[in-house]
Amino acid sequence: MERIKPRTLSGFMELLPQQQILFEKILATLRETYELYGFTPLDTPVIESSEILLAKGGGETEKQIYRFQKGDSDLSLRFDLTVPLAKYVALNYSQLSFPFKRYQIGKVYRGERAQRGRFREFYQADIDIIGDGALDISNEAEIPSIIYRAFTSLGLQRFKIRFNNRKLLNGFFELMGLKDSAAGIMHAIDKLDKIGAAKVREILVDDEGIAADAADEILAFISAEDKLGTLQRYAGRSEMFDEGASELRIVAEMMQRYGIPADHFEIDFTIARGLDYYTGTVYETMMLDHPEIGSICSGGRYDHLAEHYTDKVLPGVGISIGVTRLFYVLGEQGYLNDAMGAAPADVLILPMGDTLGESIELASTLRAAGIRTQINNEKKKFKAKIGYADKLHIPYVIFMGEDEAKAGIVTLKNLATGEQAGLSAEDAAKTILAGLNTTNTVIVEPKKD
Amino acid sequence: MERIKPRTLSGFMELLPQQQILFEKILATLRETYELYGFTPLDTPVIESSEILLAKGGGETEKQIYRFQKGDSDLSLRFDLTVPLAKYVALNYSQLSFPFKRYQIGKVYRGERAQRGRFREFYQADIDIIGDGALDISNEAEIPSIIYRAFTSLGLQRFKIRFNNRKLLNGFFELMGLKDSAAGIMHAIDKLDKIGAAKVREILVDDEGIAADAADEILAFISAEDKLGTLQRYAGRSEMFDEGASELRIVAEMMQRYGIPADHFEIDFTIARGLDYYTGTVYETMMLDHPEIGSICSGGRYDHLAEHYTDKVLPGVGISIGVTRLFYVLGEQGYLNDAMGAAPADVLILPMGDTLGESIELASTLRAAGIRTQINNEKKKFKAKIGYADKLHIPYVIFMGEDEAKAGIVTLKNLATGEQAGLSAEDAAKTILAGLNTTNTVIVEPKKD
């Protein structure tokens, strides 16, 4: 038979079992957190009509899109979860209740150039709150508080949510007399972290045609240490600026009330977010010990979610975690808790002799107690079976010999300690449950000195 | 602005929130069940190289495949989860532990003709056990026992797992002197349910060139009422037949030991499964009250999982649930438990006056108790907010007035009964938890007379 060398496409993450279990735990924690806040799950197709996905048109995304013909249909794979949400809300408007709070965790596709740590297929985990006509500003503080809880539930502590307000930036450009250059300036300052102030200044002056002193003032503004003083200095010169400043203050005050500790969020005037559709608060989230990674969770307030599909006014606020990239980064930086017991089972039962029947019965008892139980009845050497449990980090093994089966007991062995004891099925279940390490989190941060 | 009419492609299931919650509960129950048996989760890319996916070549599937170019790459969307599993095991052979027990729940793609109840994108939920060189027959009884548990956990009771053995069928054709026509005969009898005995006979005689009396004997064999008597009558004439008969008896005996009640499984000689790769036990699962739907869960034993990618001998046994179609069918037949409380939240907190801070604090207390909690701080009428909770079937509402906030109590209202009481936050949490309907299953079978 002709054989084909097995391979997985580059840019597509495919994990070994232990890593996959950690990844699943992350997804489960996100789902659980989002649901605790009353968000409803959503699932939309991976494939949509190109006309729908590209309704907004243009941009860098279009080049990266997976687009193809099938029969007469021009199809594309979704490149984010926001466009499908917009379509969904427009399509099902009359059947939804607003504010519509939904989460969606799913794969999206971007044909980026292959590069270490860049993925062409990756999970996004999004939450959004969509209003019908209006949406209260408190939602702009609740969204990052959910992210705070999600990350801390995963075990991540050393991160900071930075936020800004697009009205503030737009108002600032307006009062500077640079309203028409707003988009260009925003794109430039969005790159500040990556390319530095000097380069941004160069772009502003050379590419955007902004006067040198205005460019300096922009850079001084966005980098100001004294945020509140800066806001006051420019107050009263642009309605939009004042509105942005007011929203920024309200959101900052509410974030604390929503339970985000003061050292986990901060106003940052340099955050612009390249995307055109944000209209108010915008967020980024940085890992304190790895600023070079960039934002691990971003989003913001938008006022026109589905304007390409409906004339309904649907303002919203949302945030997105790029889970695949985050997982890759956590692994690279040694943040994944390999000791958390990413075993596929809690106990392995080994029938010895003609005890399959008793072994199955025991397995039922253990599973009824919530214990993940495998039976291994293969014709393999005893040592190979113990090796199997060891390699998979299964913490307990039960030997079911014929004598034990007759006596109604089992021999339970703790593979980590080597302890071994003859117990009733019920006591074995209790011992296993007590010994399982369930308190660990997926992420363990390296100790700081 | 030019608007595009929002739509979702036909053949792609996209659910409203309440239905989506039911669907998610099904997936969660499957995951939980598979994990109780020690299966490890796996996730493989939706896109693979066409060369890999089509290594086996040919067949009806190839016509249905979503295949396209991206740059220089010839890519395809996976059409099942078995081919990716074969690739995965061949690729990671040295790093896996055998028997490798994995489950995978994911979307697969087939460009079928659009038709009611047929989906182009659908979830499969697969479990497989892969051995390295050999695999004990007990696995062929464990796999259906997991399915039994999965379906009953969902609330489905009136189903039957039918099984057969490919060696038995092949051995029978051999002892009939029809070895070379085995594949053709198998395909024909696989259609028995759909087209009836007379048509199958016609195909056997006209298309497969089988003598009329032989065709009659085949039909008599597969339809025999007295299964064990029939096995005995043909015993001793083909080694393969005898082996198949022996395996069938062992698996039938073990199924009971694995906990499947006798009325939930039966031997059925008509089950052949069209796919060439099955080599031993084959399964189908029928809904007793809806045989017209066909099998809702199928699979079997195969001896050469990854032969297109590796020279390792990797026998396995697996079974697959087509979850999207099953969900559609359950909905059509009125089996979905709409009363199970598919609400996105357990309680809705309504701040009345300046009590957002207290409302958030209360929400934290409730969430810490595992209660899914929304706060609605929108500038909407009180009645509209109650209507929102009603429409979403959120069972409880809490009014947080300024007086109550000062007194440190909350007003909890049960929307179903109309009962209302002033309680401490802790008592409110207890009342809500006690009132939540958590015992219901997703599926409720119509009462039989």
PDB file of N, CA, C and O in Angstrom, chain B residues 283-341:
ATOM      1  N   TYR B 283     -22.040  -1.736  14.947  1.00  0.00           N
ATOM      2  CA  TYR B 283     -23.205  -1.294  15.714  1.00  0.00           C
ATOM      3  C   TYR B 283     -24.058  -0.303  14.938  1.00  0.00           C
ATOM      4  O   TYR B 283     -23.535   0.511  14.181  1.00  0.00           O
ATOM      5  N   GLU B 284     -25.341  -0.337  15.272  1.00  0.00           N
ATOM      6  CA  GLU B 284     -26.242   0.759  14.926  1.00  0.00           C
ATOM      7  C   GLU B 284     -27.155   0.967  16.133  1.00  0.00           C
ATOM      8  O   GLU B 284     -27.310   0.068  16.959  1.00  0.00           O
ATOM      9  N   THR B 285     -27.733   2.154  16.239  1.00  0.00           N
ATOM     10  CA  THR B 285     -28.618   2.425  17.375  1.00  0.00           C
ATOM     11  C   THR B 285     -29.911   3.022  16.852  1.00  0.00           C
ATOM     12  O   THR B 285     -29.886   4.010  16.110  1.00  0.00           O
ATOM     13  N   MET B 286     -31.016   2.398  17.185  1.00  0.00           N
ATOM     14  CA  MET B 286     -32.305   2.834  16.675  1.00  0.00           C
ATOM     15  C   MET B 286     -33.162   3.405  17.805  1.00  0.00           C
ATOM     16  O   MET B 286     -33.129   2.909  18.927  1.00  0.00           O
ATOM     17  N   MET B 287     -33.937   4.426  17.468  1.00  0.00           N
ATOM     18  CA  MET B 287     -34.962   4.896  18.395  1.00  0.00           C
ATOM     19  C   MET B 287     -36.182   4.004  18.188  1.00  0.00           C
ATOM     20  O   MET B 287     -36.708   3.905  17.068  1.00  0.00           O
ATOM     21  N   LEU B 288     -36.656   3.357  19.254  1.00  0.00           N
ATOM     22  CA  LEU B 288     -37.734   2.371  19.126  1.00  0.00           C
ATOM     23  C   LEU B 288     -38.981   2.976  18.505  1.00  0.00           C
ATOM     24  O   LEU B 288     -39.670   2.321  17.724  1.00  0.00           O
ATOM     25  N   ASP B 289     -39.262   4.237  18.839  1.00  0.00           N
ATOM     26  CA  ASP B 289     -40.499   4.849  18.347  1.00  0.00           C
ATOM     27  C   ASP B 289     -40.309   5.548  17.009  1.00  0.00           C
ATOM     28  O   ASP B 289     -41.274   6.067  16.441  1.00  0.00           O
ATOM     29  N   HIS B 290     -39.076   5.589  16.551  1.00  0.00           N
ATOM     30  CA  HIS B 290     -38.814   6.253  15.270  1.00  0.00           C
ATOM     31  C   HIS B 290     -37.776   5.504  14.450  1.00  0.00           C
ATOM     32  O   HIS B 290     -36.715   6.041  14.126  1.00  0.00           O
ATOM     33  N   PRO B 291     -38.112   4.268  14.066  1.00  0.00           N
ATOM     34  CA  PRO B 291     -37.159   3.501  13.253  1.00  0.00           C
ATOM     35  C   PRO B 291     -36.894   4.169  11.903  1.00  0.00           C
ATOM     36  O   PRO B 291     -35.826   3.997  11.320  1.00  0.00           O
ATOM     37  N   GLU B 292     -37.848   4.996  11.465  1.00  0.00           N
ATOM     38  CA  GLU B 292     -37.696   5.643  10.154  1.00  0.00           C
ATOM     39  C   GLU B 292     -36.513   6.601  10.116  1.00  0.00           C
ATOM     40  O   GLU B 292     -36.014   6.965   9.047  1.00  0.00           O
ATOM     41  N   ILE B 293     -36.057   7.026  11.291  1.00  0.00           N
ATOM     42  CA  ILE B 293     -34.944   7.966  11.367  1.00  0.00           C
ATOM     43  C   ILE B 293     -33.625   7.283  11.047  1.00  0.00           C
ATOM     44  O   ILE B 293     -32.661   7.931  10.639  1.00  0.00           O
ATOM     45  N   GLY B 294     -33.587   5.977  11.198  1.00  0.00           N
ATOM     46  CA  GLY B 294     -32.346   5.251  10.964  1.00  0.00           C
ATOM     47  C   GLY B 294     -31.464   5.295  12.186  1.00  0.00           C
ATOM     48  O   GLY B 294     -31.907   5.656  13.279  1.00  0.00           O
ATOM     49  N   SER B 295     -30.197   4.938  11.996  1.00  0.00           N
ATOM     50  CA  SER B 295     -29.299   4.819  13.140  1.00  0.00           C
ATOM     51  C   SER B 295     -28.880   6.194  13.652  1.00  0.00           C
ATOM     52  O   SER B 295     -28.492   7.065  12.888  1.00  0.00           O
ATOM     53  N   ILE B 296     -28.946   6.383  14.968  1.00  0.00           N
ATOM     54  CA  ILE B 296     -28.525   7.661  15.559  1.00  0.00           C
ATOM     55  C   ILE B 296     -27.120   7.576  16.150  1.00  0.00           C
ATOM     56  O   ILE B 296     -26.595   8.559  16.660  1.00  0.00           O
ATOM     57  N   CYS B 297     -26.517   6.389  16.050  1.00  0.00           N
ATOM     58  CA  CYS B 297     -25.182   6.211  16.619  1.00  0.00           C
ATOM     59  C   CYS B 297     -24.611   4.919  16.049  1.00  0.00           C
ATOM     60  O   CYS B 297     -25.178   3.850  16.262  1.00  0.00           O
ATOM     61  N   SER B 298     -23.528   4.997  15.300  1.00  0.00           N
ATOM     62  CA  SER B 298     -23.021   3.830  14.586  1.00  0.00           C
ATOM     63  C   SER B 298     -21.518   3.727  14.716  1.00  0.00           C
ATOM     64  O   SER B 298     -20.838   4.713  14.966  1.00  0.00           O
ATOM     65  N   GLY B 299     -21.020   2.513  14.509  1.00  0.00           N
ATOM     66  CA  GLY B 299     -19.578   2.325  14.550  1.00  0.00           C
ATOM     67  C   GLY B 299     -19.212   0.872  14.505  1.00  0.00           C
ATOM     68  O   GLY B 299     -20.015   0.032  14.081  1.00  0.00           O
ATOM     69  N   GLY B 300     -17.999   0.579  14.945  1.00  0.00           N
ATOM     70  CA  GLY B 300     -17.577  -0.814  14.925  1.00  0.00           C
ATOM     71  C   GLY B 300     -16.092  -0.985  15.139  1.00  0.00           C
ATOM     72  O   GLY B 300     -15.371  -0.039  15.475  1.00  0.00           O
ATOM     73  N   ARG B 301     -15.679  -2.217  14.950  1.00  0.00           N
ATOM     74  CA  ARG B 301     -14.288  -2.621  15.120  1.00  0.00           C
ATOM     75  C   ARG B 301     -13.575  -2.571  13.777  1.00  0.00           C
ATOM     76  O   ARG B 301     -14.109  -3.004  12.761  1.00  0.00           O
ATOM     77  N   TYR B 302     -12.389  -2.008  13.782  1.00  0.00           N
ATOM     78  CA  TYR B 302     -11.572  -1.972  12.563  1.00  0.00           C
ATOM     79  C   TYR B 302     -10.173  -2.428  12.942  1.00  0.00           C
ATOM     80  O   TYR B 302      -9.742  -2.261  14.080  1.00  0.00           O
ATOM     81  N   ASP B 303      -9.445  -2.995  11.989  1.00  0.00           N
ATOM     82  CA  ASP B 303      -8.132  -3.540  12.335  1.00  0.00           C
ATOM     83  C   ASP B 303      -6.982  -2.718  11.781  1.00  0.00           C
ATOM     84  O   ASP B 303      -5.828  -2.955  12.121  1.00  0.00           O
ATOM     85  N   HIS B 304      -7.291  -1.762  10.935  1.00  0.00           N
ATOM     86  CA  HIS B 304      -6.208  -1.036  10.262  1.00  0.00           C
ATOM     87  C   HIS B 304      -6.529   0.448  10.227  1.00  0.00           C
ATOM     88  O   HIS B 304      -6.757   1.010   9.169  1.00  0.00           O
ATOM     89  N   LEU B 305      -6.489   1.076  11.391  1.00  0.00           N
ATOM     90  CA  LEU B 305      -6.917   2.468  11.457  1.00  0.00           C
ATOM     91  C   LEU B 305      -6.101   3.362  10.536  1.00  0.00           C
ATOM     92  O   LEU B 305      -6.648   4.110   9.751  1.00  0.00           O
ATOM     93  N   ALA B 306      -4.789   3.287  10.644  1.00  0.00           N
ATOM     94  CA  ALA B 306      -3.947   4.316  10.025  1.00  0.00           C
ATOM     95  C   ALA B 306      -3.066   3.739   8.935  1.00  0.00           C
ATOM     96  O   ALA B 306      -1.974   4.237   8.676  1.00  0.00           O
ATOM     97  N   GLU B 307      -3.554   2.718   8.248  1.00  0.00           N
ATOM     98  CA  GLU B 307      -2.702   2.014   7.284  1.00  0.00           C
ATOM     99  C   GLU B 307      -2.243   2.903   6.128  1.00  0.00           C
ATOM    100  O   GLU B 307      -1.257   2.581   5.469  1.00  0.00           O
ATOM    101  N   HIS B 308      -2.944   4.000   5.901  1.00  0.00           N
ATOM    102  CA  HIS B 308      -2.516   4.893   4.810  1.00  0.00           C
ATOM    103  C   HIS B 308      -1.367   5.794   5.222  1.00  0.00           C
ATOM    104  O   HIS B 308      -0.764   6.450   4.385  1.00  0.00           O
ATOM    105  N   TYR B 309      -1.067   5.823   6.522  1.00  0.00           N
ATOM    106  CA  TYR B 309      -0.037   6.746   7.017  1.00  0.00           C
ATOM    107  C   TYR B 309       1.134   6.054   7.707  1.00  0.00           C
ATOM    108  O   TYR B 309       2.163   6.670   7.948  1.00  0.00           O
ATOM    109  N   THR B 310       0.947   4.783   8.116  1.00  0.00           N
ATOM    110  CA  THR B 310       2.005   4.121   8.887  1.00  0.00           C
ATOM    111  C   THR B 310       1.927   2.609   8.696  1.00  0.00           C
ATOM    112  O   THR B 310       0.859   2.078   8.363  1.00  0.00           O
ATOM    113  N   ASP B 311       3.072   1.942   8.926  1.00  0.00           N
ATOM    114  CA  ASP B 311       3.045   0.477   8.836  1.00  0.00           C
ATOM    115  C   ASP B 311       2.740  -0.158  10.193  1.00  0.00           C
ATOM    116  O   ASP B 311       2.695  -1.372  10.318  1.00  0.00           O
ATOM    117  N   LYS B 312       2.549   0.657  11.226  1.00  0.00           N
ATOM    118  CA  LYS B 312       2.137   0.126  12.527  1.00  0.00           C
ATOM    119  C   LYS B 312       0.738  -0.468  12.393  1.00  0.00           C
ATOM    120  O   LYS B 312      -0.113   0.092  11.696  1.00  0.00           O
ATOM    121  N   VAL B 313       0.522  -1.568  13.096  1.00  0.00           N
ATOM    122  CA  VAL B 313      -0.817  -2.161  13.102  1.00  0.00           C
ATOM    123  C   VAL B 313      -1.600  -1.558  14.272  1.00  0.00           C
ATOM    124  O   VAL B 313      -1.212  -1.701  15.430  1.00  0.00           O
ATOM    125  N   LEU B 314      -2.656  -0.848  13.941  1.00  0.00           N
ATOM    126  CA  LEU B 314      -3.407  -0.107  14.958  1.00  0.00           C
ATOM    127  C   LEU B 314      -4.887  -0.473  14.903  1.00  0.00           C
ATOM    128  O   LEU B 314      -5.697   0.237  14.306  1.00  0.00           O
ATOM    129  N   PRO B 315      -5.262  -1.575  15.539  1.00  0.00           N
ATOM    130  CA  PRO B 315      -6.679  -1.956  15.556  1.00  0.00           C
ATOM    131  C   PRO B 315      -7.443  -1.076  16.535  1.00  0.00           C
ATOM    132  O   PRO B 315      -6.872  -0.595  17.521  1.00  0.00           O
ATOM    133  N   GLY B 316      -8.712  -0.878  16.254  1.00  0.00           N
ATOM    134  CA  GLY B 316      -9.489  -0.023  17.144  1.00  0.00           C
ATOM    135  C   GLY B 316     -10.957  -0.362  17.098  1.00  0.00           C
ATOM    136  O   GLY B 316     -11.409  -1.208  16.310  1.00  0.00           O
ATOM    137  N   VAL B 317     -11.688   0.302  17.982  1.00  0.00           N
ATOM    138  CA  VAL B 317     -13.141   0.195  17.943  1.00  0.00           C
ATOM    139  C   VAL B 317     -13.677   1.570  18.330  1.00  0.00           C
ATOM    140  O   VAL B 317     -13.140   2.227  19.219  1.00  0.00           O
ATOM    141  N   GLY B 318     -14.707   1.995  17.617  1.00  0.00           N
ATOM    142  CA  GLY B 318     -15.219   3.331  17.885  1.00  0.00           C
ATOM    143  C   GLY B 318     -16.664   3.464  17.489  1.00  0.00           C
ATOM    144  O   GLY B 318     -17.241   2.587  16.840  1.00  0.00           O
ATOM    145  N   ILE B 319     -17.241   4.559  17.920  1.00  0.00           N
ATOM    146  CA  ILE B 319     -18.646   4.800  17.625  1.00  0.00           C
ATOM    147  C   ILE B 319     -18.846   6.310  17.535  1.00  0.00           C
ATOM    148  O   ILE B 319     -18.100   7.081  18.149  1.00  0.00           O
ATOM    149  N   SER B 320     -19.827   6.732  16.757  1.00  0.00           N
ATOM    150  CA  SER B 320     -20.011   8.144  16.477  1.00  0.00           C
ATOM    151  C   SER B 320     -21.482   8.531  16.583  1.00  0.00           C
ATOM    152  O   SER B 320     -22.357   7.828  16.090  1.00  0.00           O
ATOM    153  N   ILE B 321     -21.711   9.655  17.260  1.00  0.00           N
ATOM    154  CA  ILE B 321     -23.069  10.210  17.313  1.00  0.00           C
ATOM    155  C   ILE B 321     -23.103  11.449  16.429  1.00  0.00           C
ATOM    156  O   ILE B 321     -22.261  12.335  16.585  1.00  0.00           O
ATOM    157  N   GLY B 322     -24.030  11.506  15.512  1.00  0.00           N
ATOM    158  CA  GLY B 322     -24.206  12.707  14.701  1.00  0.00           C
ATOM    159  C   GLY B 322     -25.104  13.659  15.485  1.00  0.00           C
ATOM    160  O   GLY B 322     -26.326  13.614  15.371  1.00  0.00           O
ATOM    161  N   VAL B 323     -24.493  14.528  16.284  1.00  0.00           N
ATOM    162  CA  VAL B 323     -25.245  15.278  17.289  1.00  0.00           C
ATOM    163  C   VAL B 323     -26.215  16.287  16.663  1.00  0.00           C
ATOM    164  O   VAL B 323     -27.337  16.456  17.132  1.00  0.00           O
ATOM    165  N   THR B 324     -25.774  16.947  15.607  1.00  0.00           N
ATOM    166  CA  THR B 324     -26.618  17.976  14.989  1.00  0.00           C
ATOM    167  C   THR B 324     -27.905  17.355  14.446  1.00  0.00           C
ATOM    168  O   THR B 324     -29.004  17.848  14.705  1.00  0.00           O
ATOM    169  N   ARG B 325     -27.767  16.254  13.724  1.00  0.00           N
ATOM    170  CA  ARG B 325     -28.949  15.589  13.179  1.00  0.00           C
ATOM    171  C   ARG B 325     -29.822  15.041  14.307  1.00  0.00           C
ATOM    172  O   ARG B 325     -31.047  15.166  14.276  1.00  0.00           O
ATOM    173  N   LEU B 326     -29.184  14.446  15.310  1.00  0.00           N
ATOM    174  CA  LEU B 326     -29.937  13.920  16.444  1.00  0.00           C
ATOM    175  C   LEU B 326     -30.744  15.032  17.104  1.00  0.00           C
ATOM    176  O   LEU B 326     -31.924  14.865  17.415  1.00  0.00           O
ATOM    177  N   PHE B 327     -30.118  16.179  17.286  1.00  0.00           N
ATOM    178  CA  PHE B 327     -30.796  17.310  17.923  1.00  0.00           C
ATOM    179  C   PHE B 327     -31.990  17.751  17.081  1.00  0.00           C
ATOM    180  O   PHE B 327     -33.075  18.023  17.606  1.00  0.00           O
ATOM    181  N   TYR B 328     -31.771  17.807  15.778  1.00  0.00           N
ATOM    182  CA  TYR B 328     -32.855  18.193  14.865  1.00  0.00           C
ATOM    183  C   TYR B 328     -34.027  17.219  14.980  1.00  0.00           C
ATOM    184  O   TYR B 328     -35.188  17.620  15.120  1.00  0.00           O
ATOM    185  N   VAL B 329     -33.705  15.934  14.972  1.00  0.00           N
ATOM    186  CA  VAL B 329     -34.726  14.895  15.038  1.00  0.00           C
ATOM    187  C   VAL B 329     -35.478  14.955  16.367  1.00  0.00           C
ATOM    188  O   VAL B 329     -36.708  14.875  16.405  1.00  0.00           O
ATOM    189  N   LEU B 330     -34.731  15.124  17.459  1.00  0.00           N
ATOM    190  CA  LEU B 330     -35.359  15.207  18.781  1.00  0.00           C
ATOM    191  C   LEU B 330     -36.333  16.386  18.837  1.00  0.00           C
ATOM    192  O   LEU B 330     -37.428  16.272  19.390  1.00  0.00           O
ATOM    193  N   GLY B 331     -35.923  17.504  18.241  1.00  0.00           N
ATOM    194  CA  GLY B 331     -36.792  18.670  18.200  1.00  0.00           C
ATOM    195  C   GLY B 331     -38.046  18.409  17.387  1.00  0.00           C
ATOM    196  O   GLY B 331     -39.164  18.702  17.822  1.00  0.00           O
ATOM    197  N   GLU B 332     -37.844  17.826  16.214  1.00  0.00           N
ATOM    198  CA  GLU B 332     -38.974  17.516  15.325  1.00  0.00           C
ATOM    199  C   GLU B 332     -39.993  16.598  15.998  1.00  0.00           C
ATOM    200  O   GLU B 332     -41.189  16.718  15.790  1.00  0.00           O
ATOM    201  N   GLN B 333     -39.480  15.647  16.784  1.00  0.00           N
ATOM    202  CA  GLN B 333     -40.354  14.634  17.377  1.00  0.00           C
ATOM    203  C   GLN B 333     -40.867  15.058  18.744  1.00  0.00           C
ATOM    204  O   GLN B 333     -41.508  14.261  19.438  1.00  0.00           O
ATOM    205  N   GLY B 334     -40.543  16.296  19.149  1.00  0.00           N
ATOM    206  CA  GLY B 334     -41.048  16.784  20.433  1.00  0.00           C
ATOM    207  C   GLY B 334     -40.364  16.165  21.635  1.00  0.00           C
ATOM    208  O   GLY B 334     -40.952  16.090  22.712  1.00  0.00           O
ATOM    209  N   TYR B 335     -39.131  15.729  21.480  1.00  0.00           N
ATOM    210  CA  TYR B 335     -38.410  15.088  22.587  1.00  0.00           C
ATOM    211  C   TYR B 335     -37.620  16.084  23.429  1.00  0.00           C
ATOM    212  O   TYR B 335     -37.082  15.710  24.454  1.00  0.00           O
ATOM    213  N   LEU B 336     -37.483  17.322  22.962  1.00  0.00           N
ATOM    214  CA  LEU B 336     -36.644  18.258  23.714  1.00  0.00           C
ATOM    215  C   LEU B 336     -37.420  18.836  24.883  1.00  0.00           C
ATOM    216  O   LEU B 336     -38.569  19.251  24.748  1.00  0.00           O
ATOM    217  N   ASN B 337     -36.772  18.853  26.025  1.00  0.00           N
ATOM    218  CA  ASN B 337     -37.406  19.284  27.267  1.00  0.00           C
ATOM    219  C   ASN B 337     -37.369  20.805  27.385  1.00  0.00           C
ATOM    220  O   ASN B 337     -36.484  21.366  28.017  1.00  0.00           O
ATOM    221  N   ASP B 338     -38.334  21.451  26.768  1.00  0.00           N
ATOM    222  CA  ASP B 338     -38.361  22.915  26.783  1.00  0.00           C
ATOM    223  C   ASP B 338     -38.594  23.463  28.185  1.00  0.00           C
ATOM    224  O   ASP B 338     -38.306  24.617  28.463  1.00  0.00           O
ATOM    225  N   ALA B 339     -39.106  22.589  29.066  1.00  0.00           N
ATOM    226  CA  ALA B 339     -39.409  23.040  30.426  1.00  0.00           C
ATOM    227  C   ALA B 339     -38.204  22.962  31.341  1.00  0.00           C
ATOM    228  O   ALA B 339     -38.290  23.268  32.517  1.00  0.00           O
ATOM    229  N   MET B 340     -37.058  22.550  30.814  1.00  0.00           N
ATOM    230  CA  MET B 340     -35.932  22.301  31.709  1.00  0.00           C
ATOM    231  C   MET B 340     -35.275  23.576  32.201  1.00  0.00           C
ATOM    232  O   MET B 340     -34.339  23.534  32.993  1.00  0.00           O
ATOM    233  N   GLY B 341     -35.808  24.703  31.788  1.00  0.00           N
ATOM    234  CA  GLY B 341     -35.247  25.944  32.295  1.00  0.00           C
ATOM    235  C   GLY B 341     -33.986  26.307  31.569  1.00  0.00           C
ATOM    236  O   GLY B 341     -32.923  26.428  32.166  1.00  0.00           O
TER     237      GLY B 341
END
